[in-house]
């Protein structure tokens, strides 16, 4: 199926049935390919999950090869809010297409985003009729608390992550959002990362992955819980065999994406 938004799609391994979806919304001036780099690590731990990374519906005026979810050229709160509402309608249509294509419900979908994408994730996650599995936001904020207060319909589990040195979106917005969400009785977790600017470091990516794993109920997890004794026994046997066959030497591999200012780079380190 062709979606209403141009989308980078990362599917599970061949033969694995799709049981969940993670939607990743890029930041201002970025695109779906940029933020899809997060899936290089995430997909190894989120089996039966399809990752969908759409491009924004508008070309970004300051980066013609990138996109935006709403225009920031005017310093007018009402204008920005109206543009964000337009983007909501388009993204909601996109989500309905995903649900139809993969036969999923909101409870099987995590919606996440960076910077402007985080803002859209919060707007959509808090105003939909049916709660998403969870919402994860990096380096963003609530666009308008007054607007959300009037339209608040669902209360998904939320994780917000921010760098304490963010020079683009002030880290104070994380504290502000946390206070607002707690007052509205939402389940909210936050992580302020030290010495971090406007990007997604390894610590943020790992924390988000663990949160999503905890909230997306995968068939593998259910199987492991049901047969946890046998799974643990098998793991111990495999570990003993590995130890007995390896006499020495350590191999280390760091393969995590880093997203900085909506542009993604990958650090690959091998000894």
Coordinates of C-alpha atoms in Angstrom, one line a residue:
X1 CA 0.0 0.0 0.0
X2 CA 1.1 3.6 -0.7
X3 CA 0.8 5.8 2.4
X4 CA -0.3 9.4 2.3
X5 CA 3.2 10.4 3.5
X6 CA 6.5 9.3 1.8
X7 CA 7.8 6.8 4.3
X8 CA 11.0 4.9 5.1
X9 CA 9.8 1.4 6.2
X10 CA 12.0 -1.0 8.2
X11 CA 10.3 -4.4 8.4
X12 CA 11.1 -7.3 10.7
X13 CA 13.1 -10.2 9.5
X14 CA 11.6 -12.3 6.7
X15 CA 9.0 -14.7 8.0
X16 CA 8.3 -12.8 11.2
X17 CA 4.7 -11.7 11.6
X18 CA 4.1 -8.0 12.2
X19 CA 2.5 -7.6 15.6
X20 CA 3.5 -4.1 16.5
X21 CA 4.5 -0.8 14.9
X22 CA 6.8 2.1 16.0
X23 CA 6.2 5.4 14.2
X24 CA 9.2 7.8 14.3
X25 CA 8.6 11.5 13.4
X26 CA 11.7 13.5 12.5
X27 CA 12.6 17.0 13.6
X28 CA 12.5 20.3 11.8
X29 CA 14.4 20.1 8.6
X30 CA 15.0 16.4 8.8
X31 CA 13.4 13.4 7.0
X32 CA 12.3 9.9 7.6
X33 CA 15.7 8.4 6.5
X34 CA 17.5 10.4 9.2
X35 CA 15.5 9.2 12.1
X36 CA 15.2 5.7 10.8
X37 CA 18.8 5.2 11.9
X38 CA 17.5 4.6 15.4
X39 CA 16.1 1.3 14.1
X40 CA 19.6 -0.1 13.3
X41 CA 19.8 -1.0 17.0
X42 CA 16.1 -1.1 18.0
X43 CA 15.0 -3.7 15.5
X44 CA 17.3 -6.3 17.0
X45 CA 15.3 -6.2 20.2
X46 CA 11.8 -5.4 19.0
X47 CA 10.9 -8.5 17.0
X48 CA 7.6 -8.6 15.1
X49 CA 7.8 -4.9 14.8
X50 CA 7.6 -2.7 11.8
X51 CA 9.2 0.8 11.9
X52 CA 7.6 3.6 9.9
X53 CA 9.5 6.9 9.4
X54 CA 7.5 9.4 7.3
X55 CA 8.7 12.6 5.8
X56 CA 6.9 15.7 6.9
X57 CA 4.2 16.9 4.5
X58 CA 5.9 20.3 3.9
X59 CA 9.3 21.1 2.5
X60 CA 11.4 23.0 5.1
X61 CA 12.3 26.5 3.9
X62 CA 15.7 26.6 5.6
X63 CA 16.6 23.2 4.3
X64 CA 15.0 22.5 0.9
X65 CA 16.1 18.8 1.0
X66 CA 14.4 18.4 4.4
X67 CA 10.8 18.6 5.7
X68 CA 8.8 20.1 8.5
X69 CA 5.6 19.2 10.3
X70 CA 4.6 22.9 10.8
X71 CA 5.9 26.2 9.7
X72 CA 8.1 28.2 12.1
X73 CA 8.6 31.3 10.0
X74 CA 6.1 33.4 11.9
X75 CA 6.5 34.3 15.6
X76 CA 2.8 33.8 16.2
X77 CA 1.5 31.2 18.7
X78 CA -1.9 30.9 17.1
X79 CA -0.4 30.5 13.7
X80 CA 1.9 27.7 14.9
X81 CA -0.9 26.0 16.7
X82 CA -3.2 26.0 13.6
X83 CA -0.3 24.6 11.5
X84 CA 0.3 21.9 14.0
X85 CA -3.4 21.0 13.9
X86 CA -3.2 20.6 10.2
X87 CA -0.2 18.3 10.6
X88 CA -2.2 16.3 13.2
X89 CA -4.9 15.6 10.7
X90 CA -2.4 14.3 8.1
X91 CA -0.5 12.2 10.6
X92 CA -3.7 10.7 12.0
X93 CA -4.7 9.7 8.4
X94 CA -1.3 8.1 8.1
X95 CA -1.8 6.2 11.3
X96 CA -5.2 4.9 10.1
X97 CA -3.5 3.7 6.9
X98 CA -0.9 1.8 9.0
X99 CA -3.6 0.2 11.1
X100 CA -5.4 -1.0 8.0
X101 CA -2.3 -2.2 6.3
X102 CA -0.9 -4.2 9.2
X103 CA -4.2 -5.0 11.0
X104 CA -3.1 -3.2 14.2
X105 CA -4.8 -1.3 17.0
X106 CA -3.5 1.8 18.7
X107 CA -2.5 -0.4 21.7
X108 CA 0.0 -2.1 19.4
X109 CA 1.6 1.1 18.2
X110 CA 4.3 3.3 19.8
X111 CA 4.5 6.9 18.5
X112 CA 7.8 8.7 19.0
X113 CA 9.6 11.7 17.7
X114 CA 12.6 14.1 17.9
X115 CA 12.2 17.9 18.5
X116 CA 9.3 19.0 16.3
X117 CA 8.4 15.3 15.8
X118 CA 8.3 15.0 19.6
X119 CA 5.8 17.9 19.8
X120 CA 3.6 16.2 17.2
X121 CA 3.8 12.8 19.0
X122 CA 2.6 14.4 22.2
X123 CA -0.3 16.2 20.5
X124 CA -1.4 13.1 18.7
X125 CA -0.8 10.7 21.6
X126 CA -2.8 12.8 24.1
X127 CA -5.8 13.7 21.8
X128 CA -6.6 10.3 20.2
X129 CA -9.7 8.4 21.1
X130 CA -7.8 5.1 21.8
X131 CA -4.6 5.2 23.7
X132 CA -1.3 4.2 22.0
X133 CA 0.9 1.6 23.6
X134 CA 3.3 4.4 24.6
X135 CA 4.7 7.8 23.5
X136 CA 8.4 8.6 23.5
X137 CA 9.7 12.1 22.9
X138 CA 13.2 13.4 22.5
X139 CA 14.1 17.0 22.9
X140 CA 10.6 18.5 22.5
X141 CA 7.8 20.1 24.3
X142 CA 4.0 20.5 24.6
X143 CA 3.1 23.1 21.9
X144 CA 0.2 24.5 23.9
X145 CA -0.9 23.2 27.3
X146 CA -4.2 25.2 27.0
X147 CA -5.0 23.5 23.7
X148 CA -4.2 20.0 25.1
X149 CA -6.2 20.6 28.2
X150 CA -9.3 21.2 26.1
X151 CA -8.7 18.2 23.9
X152 CA -7.1 15.6 26.3
X153 CA -8.8 12.2 25.6
X154 CA -6.3 9.5 26.3
X155 CA -3.6 8.8 28.8
X156 CA -0.8 6.6 27.3
X157 CA 2.4 5.9 29.1
X158 CA 4.9 8.6 28.2
X159 CA 8.7 8.9 28.3
X160 CA 10.3 12.3 27.7
X161 CA 14.1 12.6 27.2
X162 CA 16.1 15.8 27.0
X163 CA 19.7 17.1 27.1
X164 CA 20.4 19.5 29.9
X165 CA 22.5 21.6 27.5
X166 CA 19.9 21.7 24.7
X167 CA 20.4 25.1 22.9
X168 CA 17.5 24.7 20.5
X169 CA 14.6 23.5 22.8
X170 CA 15.2 24.5 26.4
X171 CA 15.4 21.6 28.8
X172 CA 13.0 23.6 31.0
X173 CA 10.2 22.4 28.6
X174 CA 10.8 18.8 29.9
X175 CA 10.1 19.9 33.5
X176 CA 7.1 22.0 32.3
X177 CA 5.6 19.0 30.4
X178 CA 6.3 16.7 33.3
X179 CA 4.4 19.0 35.7
X180 CA 1.5 19.3 33.3
X181 CA 1.2 15.6 32.7
X182 CA 1.4 14.6 36.3
X183 CA -1.3 17.2 37.2
X184 CA -3.5 15.4 34.6
X185 CA -2.7 12.0 36.1
X186 CA -0.7 10.6 33.3
X187 CA 2.0 7.9 33.7
X188 CA 5.1 9.9 32.8
X189 CA 8.8 9.0 33.0
X190 CA 11.5 11.6 32.3
X191 CA 15.3 11.5 31.7
X192 CA 17.5 14.5 31.7
X193 CA 20.9 13.7 30.2
X194 CA 24.0 15.5 31.5
X195 CA 26.3 17.3 29.1
X196 CA 23.9 16.7 26.2
X197 CA 22.7 19.2 23.6
X198 CA 20.0 19.0 20.9
X199 CA 20.6 15.4 19.8
X200 CA 19.9 11.8 20.7
X201 CA 23.0 10.1 22.4
X202 CA 23.4 6.4 23.1
X203 CA 22.0 6.8 26.6
X204 CA 18.8 8.3 25.3
X205 CA 18.4 5.7 22.5
X206 CA 18.9 2.8 25.0
X207 CA 16.5 4.3 27.6
X208 CA 13.9 4.7 25.0
X209 CA 14.4 1.2 23.6
X210 CA 13.9 -0.3 27.1
X211 CA 10.8 1.8 27.7
X212 CA 9.3 0.7 24.3
X213 CA 10.2 -3.0 24.9
X214 CA 8.4 -2.8 28.3
X215 CA 5.2 -1.4 26.8
X216 CA 4.9 -3.2 23.5
X217 CA 3.5 -6.6 24.3
X218 CA 5.3 -8.9 21.8
X219 CA 4.5 -12.6 21.3
X220 CA 8.2 -13.3 22.2
X221 CA 7.7 -11.7 25.5
X222 CA 4.6 -13.7 26.3
X223 CA 6.3 -16.9 25.3
X224 CA 9.3 -16.1 27.5
X225 CA 7.1 -15.4 30.5
X226 CA 5.1 -18.6 30.0
X227 CA 8.2 -20.7 29.6
X228 CA 10.6 -18.6 31.7
X229 CA 12.0 -21.6 33.5
X230 CA 13.0 -23.4 30.3
X231 CA 14.2 -20.1 28.7
X232 CA 16.5 -19.5 31.7
X233 CA 17.8 -23.0 31.7
X234 CA 18.6 -22.8 28.0
X235 CA 20.4 -19.6 28.5
X236 CA 22.6 -21.0 31.3
X237 CA 23.5 -24.0 29.2
X238 CA 24.3 -21.9 26.1
X239 CA 26.4 -19.6 28.3
X240 CA 28.4 -22.5 29.8
X241 CA 29.0 -23.9 26.4
X242 CA 30.3 -20.6 25.2
X243 CA 32.6 -20.1 28.1
X244 CA 34.0 -23.6 27.7
X245 CA 34.7 -23.1 24.0
X246 CA 36.3 -19.6 24.3
X247 CA 39.7 -19.6 25.9
X248 CA 40.3 -15.9 25.8
X249 CA 39.8 -12.6 24.0
X250 CA 37.1 -9.9 24.1
X251 CA 35.2 -8.5 21.1
X252 CA 33.4 -5.2 21.6
X253 CA 31.1 -3.6 19.2
X254 CA 29.3 -0.3 19.6
X255 CA 26.8 0.3 16.9
X256 CA 24.4 3.0 17.9
X257 CA 23.0 5.9 16.0
X258 CA 23.5 9.5 17.1
X259 CA 21.1 12.1 16.0
X260 CA 22.4 15.7 16.1
X261 CA 20.4 18.7 15.0
X262 CA 18.1 16.4 13.0
X263 CA 21.0 15.0 11.0
X264 CA 22.0 11.4 11.8
X265 CA 25.5 9.9 12.0
X266 CA 26.5 6.4 13.1
X267 CA 29.5 5.6 15.2
X268 CA 30.9 2.1 14.6
X269 CA 33.8 1.1 16.9
X270 CA 35.6 -2.3 16.7
X271 CA 38.8 -3.3 18.4

